[in-house]
mmCIF file of C-alpha atoms in Angstrom:
data_model
loop_
_atom_site.group_PDB
_atom_site.id
_atom_site.type_symbol
_atom_site.label_atom_id
_atom_site.label_comp_id
_atom_site.label_asym_id
_atom_site.label_seq_id
_atom_site.Cartn_x
_atom_site.Cartn_y
_atom_site.Cartn_z
ATOM 1 C CA MET A 55 306.145 58.082 -2.394
ATOM 2 C CA GLN A 56 304.234 55.610 -4.449
ATOM 3 C CA LEU A 57 302.308 58.508 -6.285
ATOM 4 C CA SER A 58 300.123 57.713 -9.386
ATOM 5 C CA ALA A 59 301.714 58.711 -12.657
ATOM 6 C CA ARG A 60 298.828 60.901 -13.665
ATOM 7 C CA LEU A 61 298.773 62.762 -10.263
ATOM 8 C CA ARG A 62 299.192 66.537 -10.595
ATOM 9 C CA SER A 63 301.014 68.678 -8.063
ATOM 10 C CA SER A 64 297.785 70.680 -7.247
ATOM 11 C CA GLU A 65 296.005 67.367 -6.376
ATOM 12 C CA LEU A 66 299.030 66.391 -4.187
ATOM 13 C CA GLU A 67 298.633 69.834 -2.255
ATOM 14 C CA GLU A 68 294.948 69.254 -1.888
ATOM 15 C CA PHE A 69 295.245 65.723 -0.513
ATOM 16 C CA PHE A 70 297.721 66.870 2.205
ATOM 17 C CA SER A 71 295.926 70.007 3.014
ATOM 18 C CA GLN A 72 293.887 67.809 5.377
ATOM 19 C CA ALA A 73 297.038 67.702 7.620
ATOM 20 C CA GLY A 74 297.522 71.438 7.634
ATOM 21 C CA LYS A 75 298.235 74.555 5.454
ATOM 22 C CA VAL A 76 300.572 73.620 2.662
ATOM 23 C CA ARG A 77 303.351 76.053 1.748
ATOM 24 C CA ALA A 78 304.474 74.164 -1.410
ATOM 25 C CA ALA A 79 303.900 70.769 -3.216
ATOM 26 C CA ARG A 80 305.968 69.282 -6.032
ATOM 27 C CA ILE A 81 305.950 66.164 -8.018
ATOM 28 C CA ILE A 82 309.443 64.956 -9.203
ATOM 29 C CA GLU A 83 309.585 64.444 -12.936
ATOM 30 C CA ASP A 84 312.244 63.024 -15.187
ATOM 31 C CA ARG A 85 314.198 65.767 -16.686
ATOM 32 C CA ASN A 86 314.415 63.933 -20.022
ATOM 33 C CA THR A 87 310.802 62.469 -20.480
ATOM 34 C CA GLY A 88 308.884 64.826 -18.184
ATOM 35 C CA ARG A 89 307.117 61.743 -16.639
ATOM 36 C CA SER A 90 306.420 61.621 -13.088
ATOM 37 C CA LYS A 91 308.898 59.523 -10.908
ATOM 38 C CA GLY A 92 306.147 58.682 -8.358
ATOM 39 C CA VAL A 93 307.827 60.700 -5.698
ATOM 40 C CA GLY A 94 306.775 64.226 -4.364
ATOM 41 C CA TYR A 95 307.676 66.778 -1.702
ATOM 42 C CA VAL A 96 305.247 68.709 0.551
ATOM 43 C CA GLU A 97 306.263 71.602 2.773
ATOM 44 C CA PHE A 98 303.877 72.829 5.525
ATOM 45 C CA HIS A 99 303.719 76.192 7.189
ATOM 46 C CA GLU A 100 303.526 74.582 10.649
ATOM 47 C CA GLU A 101 305.796 71.969 11.937
ATOM 48 C CA GLU A 102 303.121 70.035 13.763
ATOM 49 C CA SER A 103 301.377 69.385 10.364
ATOM 50 C CA VAL A 104 304.343 66.975 9.399
ATOM 51 C CA ALA A 105 303.199 64.233 11.934
ATOM 52 C CA LYS A 106 299.638 64.541 10.692
ATOM 53 C CA ALA A 107 300.783 64.164 7.053
ATOM 54 C CA ILE A 108 302.871 61.020 7.895
ATOM 55 C CA ALA A 109 299.800 59.626 9.507
ATOM 56 C CA LEU A 110 298.054 59.746 6.089
ATOM 57 C CA THR A 111 300.367 56.892 5.013
ATOM 58 C CA GLY A 112 298.049 54.146 3.486
ATOM 59 C CA GLN A 113 295.373 56.459 2.361
ATOM 60 C CA LYS A 114 294.448 56.041 -1.407
ATOM 61 C CA LEU A 115 295.200 58.942 -3.754
ATOM 62 C CA LEU A 116 293.948 58.372 -7.144
ATOM 63 C CA GLY A 117 293.437 54.774 -6.048
ATOM 64 C CA ILE A 118 296.882 54.081 -4.879
ATOM 65 C CA PRO A 119 298.012 54.029 -1.299
ATOM 66 C CA VAL A 120 300.576 56.761 -0.626
ATOM 67 C CA ILE A 121 303.657 56.524 1.602
ATOM 68 C CA ALA A 122 304.574 59.693 3.531
ATOM 69 C CA LYS A 123 307.742 59.975 5.628
ATOM 70 C CA HIS A 124 310.270 62.606 6.660
ATOM 71 C CA THR A 125 312.820 63.620 3.954
ATOM 72 C CA GLU A 126 316.412 62.617 4.621
ATOM 73 C CA SER A 127 317.409 66.190 5.540
ATOM 74 C CA GLU A 128 314.744 66.476 8.107
ATOM 75 C CA LYS A 129 315.652 62.958 9.678
ATOM 76 C CA ASN A 130 319.235 64.223 9.803
ATOM 77 C CA ARG A 131 317.980 67.516 11.518
ATOM 78 C CA LEU A 132 316.015 65.680 14.095
ATOM 79 C CA ALA A 133 318.807 63.061 14.786
ATOM 80 C CA LEU A 134 321.210 66.138 15.244
ATOM 81 C CA GLN A 135 318.926 67.790 17.495
ATOM 82 C CA SER A 136 318.343 64.850 19.706
ATOM 83 C CA ALA A 137 321.939 63.515 19.685
ATOM 84 C CA ALA A 138 323.938 66.769 19.952
ATOM 85 C CA GLN A 139 324.390 66.602 23.762
ATOM 86 C CA ALA A 140 325.035 62.868 23.858
ATOM 87 C CA GLN A 141 327.558 63.291 21.078
ATOM 88 C CA ASP A 142 329.511 66.055 23.114
ATOM 89 C CA ALA A 143 329.410 63.744 26.101
ATOM 90 C CA ALA A 144 330.903 60.913 24.153
ATOM 91 C CA VAL A 145 333.628 62.932 22.763
ATOM 92 C CA ALA A 146 334.419 64.328 26.159
ATOM 93 C CA ALA A 147 334.466 60.756 27.518
ATOM 94 C CA VAL A 148 336.989 59.380 25.053
ATOM 95 C CA VAL A 149 339.990 58.138 27.256
ATOM 96 C CA GLN A 150 343.180 56.774 25.882
ATOM 97 C CA PRO A 151 346.066 55.071 27.872
ATOM 98 C CA ALA A 152 348.607 57.764 29.010
ATOM 99 C CA SER A 153 351.354 55.966 27.091
ATOM 100 C CA VAL A 154 349.501 56.591 23.687
ATOM 101 C CA ASP A 155 350.538 59.535 21.559
ATOM 102 C CA LEU A 156 347.372 60.513 19.729
ATOM 103 C CA SER A 157 348.899 63.368 17.818
ATOM 104 C CA GLN A 158 349.222 61.167 14.665
ATOM 105 C CA HIS A 159 345.664 59.905 14.895
ATOM 106 C CA ARG A 160 343.951 63.345 14.798
ATOM 107 C CA LEU A 161 343.266 65.395 11.650
ATOM 108 C CA TYR A 162 341.859 68.803 11.088
ATOM 109 C CA VAL A 163 339.488 69.177 8.150
ATOM 110 C CA GLY A 164 339.098 72.631 7.002
ATOM 111 C CA SER A 165 337.255 74.632 4.233
ATOM 112 C CA VAL A 166 334.237 72.290 4.591
ATOM 113 C CA ASN A 167 330.967 73.063 2.719
ATOM 114 C CA PHE A 168 328.697 74.514 5.297
ATOM 115 C CA ASP A 169 325.807 72.194 4.365
ATOM 116 C CA LEU A 170 327.736 69.022 5.087
ATOM 117 C CA THR A 171 327.189 67.083 8.328
ATOM 118 C CA GLU A 172 329.366 64.703 10.416
ATOM 119 C CA ASP A 173 327.578 61.707 8.686
ATOM 120 C CA ASP A 174 328.642 63.198 5.248
ATOM 121 C CA LEU A 175 332.297 63.496 6.339
ATOM 122 C CA LYS A 176 332.154 60.132 7.877
ATOM 123 C CA GLN A 177 331.035 58.425 4.574
ATOM 124 C CA VAL A 178 334.052 60.085 2.653
ATOM 125 C CA LEU A 179 336.802 59.603 5.351
ATOM 126 C CA GLU A 180 335.763 56.174 6.786
ATOM 127 C CA PRO A 181 337.058 54.219 3.774
ATOM 128 C CA PHE A 182 340.645 54.982 4.920
ATOM 129 C CA GLY A 183 340.062 53.175 8.373
ATOM 130 C CA PRO A 184 338.035 53.092 11.568
ATOM 131 C CA ILE A 185 337.121 56.545 12.949
ATOM 132 C CA GLU A 186 336.739 57.050 16.743
ATOM 133 C CA PHE A 187 334.876 60.288 16.309
ATOM 134 C CA ILE A 188 334.230 63.300 14.152
ATOM 135 C CA LYS A 189 333.521 66.629 15.698
ATOM 136 C CA LEU A 190 332.123 69.285 13.212
ATOM 137 C CA HIS A 191 332.291 72.716 15.119
ATOM 138 C CA ARG A 192 329.173 74.692 14.895
ATOM 139 C CA ASP A 193 327.941 78.010 16.112
ATOM 140 C CA ALA A 194 326.694 77.969 19.640
ATOM 141 C CA GLU A 195 323.750 80.286 18.848
ATOM 142 C CA THR A 196 322.708 79.125 15.320
ATOM 143 C CA GLY A 197 323.881 75.569 15.283
ATOM 144 C CA LYS A 198 325.304 76.118 11.778
ATOM 145 C CA SER A 199 328.553 74.542 10.771
ATOM 146 C CA LYS A 200 331.675 76.768 11.072
ATOM 147 C CA GLY A 201 333.197 74.974 8.107
ATOM 148 C CA PHE A 202 335.820 73.000 10.010
ATOM 149 C CA ALA A 203 336.033 69.634 11.705
ATOM 150 C CA PHE A 204 338.400 67.397 13.831
ATOM 151 C CA VAL A 205 338.692 63.622 13.020
ATOM 152 C CA GLN A 206 340.329 61.005 15.216
ATOM 153 C CA TYR A 207 341.171 57.765 13.579
ATOM 154 C CA LYS A 208 341.856 54.449 15.506
ATOM 155 C CA ASN A 209 345.074 53.817 13.643
ATOM 156 C CA ALA A 210 347.769 56.466 12.994
ATOM 157 C CA GLU A 211 348.514 54.871 9.451
ATOM 158 C CA ASP A 212 344.909 55.276 8.505
ATOM 159 C CA ALA A 213 344.983 59.041 9.508
ATOM 160 C CA LYS A 214 348.110 59.531 7.398
ATOM 161 C CA GLN A 215 346.608 57.940 4.254
ATOM 162 C CA ALA A 216 343.441 60.124 4.838
ATOM 163 C CA MET A 217 345.585 63.272 4.926
ATOM 164 C CA GLU A 218 347.755 62.417 2.004
ATOM 165 C CA ARG A 219 344.822 61.369 -0.162
ATOM 166 C CA MET A 220 342.136 63.933 0.849
ATOM 167 C CA ASN A 221 344.089 67.294 1.334
ATOM 168 C CA GLY A 222 342.961 69.454 -1.557
ATOM 169 C CA TYR A 223 340.170 67.195 -2.610
ATOM 170 C CA VAL A 224 337.128 69.069 -3.983
ATOM 171 C CA LEU A 225 334.106 68.045 -1.741
ATOM 172 C CA ALA A 226 330.724 69.548 -2.427
ATOM 173 C CA GLY A 227 332.429 72.481 -4.460
ATOM 174 C CA ARG A 228 335.127 73.280 -1.896
ATOM 175 C CA SER A 229 338.788 72.106 -1.865
ATOM 176 C CA ILE A 230 339.064 70.875 1.734
ATOM 177 C CA LYS A 231 342.216 71.202 3.690
ATOM 178 C CA VAL A 232 343.514 68.145 5.659
ATOM 179 C CA GLY A 233 346.351 67.991 8.090
ATOM 180 C CA LEU A 234 347.552 66.513 11.507
ATOM 181 C CA VAL A 235 346.663 68.392 14.747
ATOM 182 C CA THR A 236 349.380 69.132 17.265
ATOM 183 C CA GLU A 237 348.798 70.901 20.554
ATOM 184 C CA ARG A 238 350.490 74.027 21.716
ATOM 185 C CA GLY A 239 350.722 74.953 25.410
ATOM 186 C CA SER A 240 348.553 71.876 26.305
ATOM 187 C CA ASN A 241 349.037 68.314 27.453
ATOM 188 C CA PRO A 242 349.698 66.190 24.287
ATOM 189 C CA GLN A 243 347.981 63.144 26.132
ATOM 190 C CA ASN A 244 344.743 64.950 26.755
ATOM 191 C CA THR A 245 342.386 63.631 24.184
ATOM 192 C CA ASN A 246 340.100 66.632 23.935
ATOM 193 C CA SER A 247 342.490 69.445 24.657
ATOM 194 C CA TYR A 248 342.975 70.291 21.009
ATOM 195 C CA GLN A 249 339.345 71.383 20.898
ATOM 196 C CA ASN A 250 339.905 74.361 23.010
ATOM 197 C CA SER A 251 343.703 74.880 22.642
ATOM 198 C CA ASN A 252 345.393 77.279 20.137
ATOM 199 C CA GLY A 253 346.291 74.221 17.951
ATOM 200 C CA GLN A 254 348.593 74.022 15.028
ATOM 201 C CA ILE A 255 347.963 72.018 12.051
ATOM 202 C CA ASN A 256 350.788 70.209 10.261
ATOM 203 C CA ASN A 257 351.197 69.834 6.499
ATOM 204 C CA SER A 258 351.219 73.703 6.080
ATOM 205 C CA ILE A 259 347.432 74.136 6.896
ATOM 206 C CA SER A 260 346.373 77.002 9.082
ATOM 207 C CA ILE A 261 343.598 76.484 11.555
ATOM 208 C CA ASP A 262 341.756 79.659 10.699
ATOM 209 C CA ASP A 263 339.983 77.973 7.817
ATOM 210 C CA SER A 264 340.392 80.842 5.350
ATOM 211 C CA ASP A 265 339.434 80.299 1.754
ATOM 212 C CA THR A 266 343.017 79.810 0.551
ATOM 213 C CA ALA A 267 343.411 76.649 -1.350
ATOM 214 C CA GLY A 268 345.136 73.510 0.112
ATOM 215 C CA TYR A 269 347.389 71.195 -1.788
ATOM 216 C CA ALA A 270 346.345 71.134 -5.298
ATOM 217 C CA MET A 271 345.332 67.634 -6.198
ATOM 218 C CA THR A 272 345.626 66.848 -9.928
ATOM 219 C CA SER A 273 342.463 65.911 -11.819
ATOM 220 C CA HIS A 274 344.237 62.575 -12.581
ATOM 221 C CA ILE A 275 344.720 61.766 -8.941
ATOM 222 C CA ARG A 276 341.275 62.940 -8.138
ATOM 223 C CA ALA A 277 339.831 60.701 -10.871
ATOM 224 C CA GLU A 278 341.674 57.757 -9.624
ATOM 225 C CA LEU A 279 340.184 58.269 -6.047
ATOM 226 C CA MET A 280 336.785 58.555 -7.411
ATOM 227 C CA GLN A 281 337.127 55.427 -9.350
ATOM 228 C CA LYS A 282 338.535 53.663 -6.397
ATOM 229 C CA LEU A 283 335.694 54.763 -4.020
ATOM 230 C CA ALA A 284 333.248 53.660 -6.745
ATOM 231 C CA ARG A 285 334.580 50.112 -7.300
ATOM 232 C CA GLY A 286 335.444 49.225 -3.784
ATOM 233 C CA ASP A 287 338.646 47.007 -4.738
ATOM 234 C CA ALA A 288 341.001 46.714 -7.421
ATOM 235 C CA SER A 289 339.346 43.727 -9.157
ATOM 236 C CA LEU A 290 335.840 45.320 -9.599
ATOM 237 C CA GLY A 291 334.452 42.309 -8.022
ATOM 238 C CA ALA A 292 331.513 41.853 -5.549
ATOM 239 C CA LEU A 293 332.151 43.667 -2.212
ATOM 240 C CA PRO A 294 333.037 41.543 0.859
ATOM 241 C CA PRO A 295 330.874 41.837 3.955
ATOM 242 C CA PRO A 296 331.180 45.077 5.944
ATOM 243 C CA THR A 297 332.997 43.214 8.700
ATOM 244 C CA THR A 298 335.929 42.393 6.324
ATOM 245 C CA ALA A 299 338.976 44.199 7.607
ATOM 246 C CA PRO A 300 340.806 46.417 5.037
ATOM 247 C CA ALA A 301 344.226 45.076 3.765
ATOM 248 C CA PRO A 302 347.119 46.388 5.701
ATOM 249 C CA ALA A 303 348.928 49.353 4.024
ATOM 250 C CA SER A 304 352.311 48.999 2.828
ATOM 251 C CA SER A 305 355.140 51.556 3.390
ATOM 252 C CA ALA A 306 354.283 53.013 -0.180
ATOM 253 C CA PRO A 307 350.414 53.719 0.013
ATOM 254 C CA SER A 308 348.669 53.813 -3.328
ATOM 255 C CA PHE A 309 344.978 53.980 -4.318
ATOM 256 C CA ILE A 310 344.838 50.308 -4.629
ATOM 257 C CA GLN A 311 345.186 49.943 -0.963
ATOM 258 C CA LEU A 312 342.061 51.941 -0.046
ATOM 259 C CA PRO A 313 339.591 50.033 2.077
ATOM 260 C CA VAL A 314 336.371 48.950 0.412
ATOM 261 C CA VAL A 315 333.349 51.323 0.476
ATOM 262 C CA MET A 316 330.890 50.528 3.340
ATOM 263 C CA PRO A 317 327.352 49.611 2.297
ATOM 264 C CA SER A 318 325.200 52.637 1.479
ATOM 265 C CA ARG A 319 321.989 53.527 -0.418
ATOM 266 C CA ALA A 320 324.005 54.339 -3.632
ATOM 267 C CA VAL A 321 324.968 51.600 -6.164
ATOM 268 C CA LEU A 322 327.183 51.704 -9.283
ATOM 269 C CA LEU A 323 326.417 49.156 -11.966
ATOM 270 C CA LYS A 324 329.270 48.576 -14.542
ATOM 271 C CA ASN A 325 329.530 46.946 -17.966
ATOM 272 C CA MET A 326 325.800 47.459 -18.539
ATOM 273 C CA PHE A 327 326.245 48.686 -22.180
ATOM 274 C CA THR A 328 328.775 49.290 -25.036
ATOM 275 C CA ASP A 329 329.019 51.754 -27.764
ATOM 276 C CA ALA A 330 327.244 49.373 -30.054
ATOM 277 C CA ASP A 331 324.076 49.606 -27.960
ATOM 278 C CA LYS A 332 323.932 53.369 -28.588
ATOM 279 C CA SER A 333 322.594 53.171 -32.097
ATOM 280 C CA GLU A 334 318.896 53.702 -31.329
ATOM 281 C CA PRO A 335 317.683 57.259 -30.500
ATOM 282 C CA GLU A 336 316.097 56.326 -27.231
ATOM 283 C CA TRP A 337 318.435 53.623 -26.126
ATOM 284 C CA ALA A 338 319.356 55.341 -22.779
ATOM 285 C CA ARG A 339 315.772 55.821 -21.748
ATOM 286 C CA GLU A 340 314.735 52.337 -22.660
ATOM 287 C CA LEU A 341 317.816 50.955 -20.884
ATOM 288 C CA GLU A 342 317.032 53.102 -17.728
ATOM 289 C CA GLU A 343 313.427 51.694 -17.716
ATOM 290 C CA ASP A 344 314.670 48.031 -18.071
ATOM 291 C CA VAL A 345 317.251 48.356 -15.388
ATOM 292 C CA LYS A 346 314.880 50.227 -12.952
ATOM 293 C CA GLU A 347 312.352 47.523 -13.489
ATOM 294 C CA GLU A 348 314.745 44.765 -12.607
ATOM 295 C CA ALA A 349 316.462 46.755 -9.787
ATOM 296 C CA GLU A 350 313.101 47.555 -8.036
ATOM 297 C CA LYS A 351 312.658 43.831 -7.457
ATOM 298 C CA CYS A 352 315.342 44.401 -4.794
ATOM 299 C CA GLY A 353 313.502 47.571 -3.346
ATOM 300 C CA PRO A 354 312.298 50.962 -4.278
ATOM 301 C CA VAL A 355 314.548 52.874 -6.582
ATOM 302 C CA VAL A 356 314.350 56.701 -5.887
ATOM 303 C CA HIS A 357 317.070 57.886 -8.487
ATOM 304 C CA ILE A 358 318.750 56.359 -11.612
ATOM 305 C CA HIS A 359 321.104 57.770 -14.148
ATOM 306 C CA VAL A 360 322.558 56.217 -17.141
ATOM 307 C CA GLU A 361 326.069 57.678 -17.828
ATOM 308 C CA GLN A 362 325.822 57.863 -21.535
ATOM 309 C CA ASN A 363 329.409 58.845 -22.195
ATOM 310 C CA SER A 364 330.806 55.999 -20.117
ATOM 311 C CA SER A 365 331.714 52.375 -20.962
ATOM 312 C CA GLY A 366 328.621 51.001 -19.417
ATOM 313 C CA GLU A 367 327.870 52.765 -15.988
ATOM 314 C CA ILE A 368 324.541 53.166 -14.485
ATOM 315 C CA TYR A 369 323.981 54.934 -11.012
ATOM 316 C CA LEU A 370 321.121 53.953 -8.784
ATOM 317 C CA LYS A 371 319.921 55.131 -5.359
ATOM 318 C CA PHE A 372 317.677 53.084 -3.367
ATOM 319 C CA ASP A 373 315.239 53.916 -0.477
ATOM 320 C CA SER A 374 317.246 51.846 2.097
ATOM 321 C CA VAL A 375 320.655 50.386 2.618
ATOM 322 C CA GLN A 376 318.965 46.943 2.739
ATOM 323 C CA SER A 377 317.420 47.501 -0.690
ATOM 324 C CA ALA A 378 320.876 48.556 -2.064
ATOM 325 C CA ALA A 379 322.458 45.382 -0.531
ATOM 326 C CA ASN A 380 319.817 43.242 -2.200
ATOM 327 C CA ALA A 381 320.733 44.846 -5.503
ATOM 328 C CA VAL A 382 324.512 44.445 -5.174
ATOM 329 C CA GLN A 383 323.884 40.684 -4.172
ATOM 330 C CA ALA A 384 321.353 40.022 -7.042
ATOM 331 C CA LEU A 385 322.809 42.125 -9.879
ATOM 332 C CA GLY A 386 326.494 41.740 -9.262
ATOM 333 C CA GLY A 387 327.896 38.935 -11.589
ATOM 334 C CA ARG A 388 324.658 38.491 -13.573
ATOM 335 C CA PHE A 389 324.652 38.574 -17.326
ATOM 336 C CA PHE A 390 322.797 41.524 -18.996
ATOM 337 C CA ALA A 391 322.566 41.394 -22.704
ATOM 338 C CA GLY A 392 325.450 38.935 -22.881
ATOM 339 C CA ARG A 393 327.721 40.927 -20.533
ATOM 340 C CA GLN A 394 328.566 40.157 -16.997
ATOM 341 C CA THR A 395 327.653 43.051 -14.810
ATOM 342 C CA VAL A 396 329.487 44.479 -11.770
ATOM 343 C CA ALA A 397 327.734 46.065 -8.927
ATOM 344 C CA ALA A 398 329.390 48.100 -6.125
ATOM 345 C CA TYR A 399 328.506 50.573 -3.394
ATOM 346 C CA LEU A 400 329.112 54.277 -3.662
ATOM 347 C CA PRO A 401 329.496 56.605 -0.732
ATOM 348 C CA GLU A 402 326.087 58.319 -0.587
ATOM 349 C CA MET A 403 327.735 61.663 0.080
ATOM 350 C CA LEU A 404 329.608 61.553 -3.254
ATOM 351 C CA TYR A 405 326.571 60.312 -5.045
ATOM 352 C CA ASN A 406 324.530 63.391 -3.835
ATOM 353 C CA VAL A 407 327.461 65.576 -4.806
ATOM 354 C CA ARG A 408 327.287 64.107 -8.342
ATOM 355 C CA PHE A 409 323.514 64.238 -8.551
ATOM 356 C CA PRO A 410 322.238 67.064 -6.370
ATOM 357 C CA ARG A 411 318.720 66.476 -7.283
ATOM 358 C CA ALA A 412 318.949 63.157 -5.507
ATOM 359 C CA ALA A 413 320.288 64.537 -2.283
ATOM 360 C CA ASN A 414 316.898 64.631 -0.587
ATOM 361 C CA LEU A 415 315.544 61.457 -2.154
#
């Protein structure tokens, strides 16, 4: 990061060649203006070259000290590699009182995009309530996802709402299947027995995870869910601290009852412009530059998008959750061009699905 605006990809490759043989080097450019975003990616032939490249942080390139670090996908890979055994042990160690029936707490999530991780699923499913664990099943030899996972919620009501709202929801291009897990031929009180048993899935979902579609969620309901996740609460106001408990669900659950979105690196700004602001040809680009300049006072912005066909929405992705939290605090409720803005977190997973180019930023 922090690359000079006039830096070329060939110069980026030459600079990092001192760390090892470079396979590819690319500078990210704005798709509308073609100007550099000050961020680039370098891929090496040898893995040991990465550590040497990160050690170059602070050295000047065209007069500007560069910042080098792992991509988010590489961080996730390393974290998964080091935590896999610990995670399996933690799942195996989950113990519940014998009197507690966990069958209403567990969900099967099938037809999952093979590129998604446990963290991705957690960002989408945790707004419904506290999750005790997520187990994404992987091939023992390759480590690749098998396309299905088991989720256990702390509260049965949260699991019920997640099943009702997310069954059939299109996630990363696939309509996921969500249902309750029941055991067959095993002790229903055994927390982990479902993982190895010939389990059945309620809600008419089979465990073989075939590509048959689940319950067909209408576009209207899906849009309501996306809007709810984006705004955090019904009033579109500033989000409460992460420790705030979600409102208890009533007997007739609705989208208004969804818990607020937990802090993430993704932020949605609302009420930033109106149709009257769209008269100038370059209005969106100029607005993007103004908002980015103001937002970067809270921390580095790695992606920004002005939703031109909306009623004032601007999407931002920051380098860290702390930077995003600073932005929500600083920009929410402020007046911009005479209008009071609204700032809310978005699940980073949904942000990356909406803007695939931002997934590795």
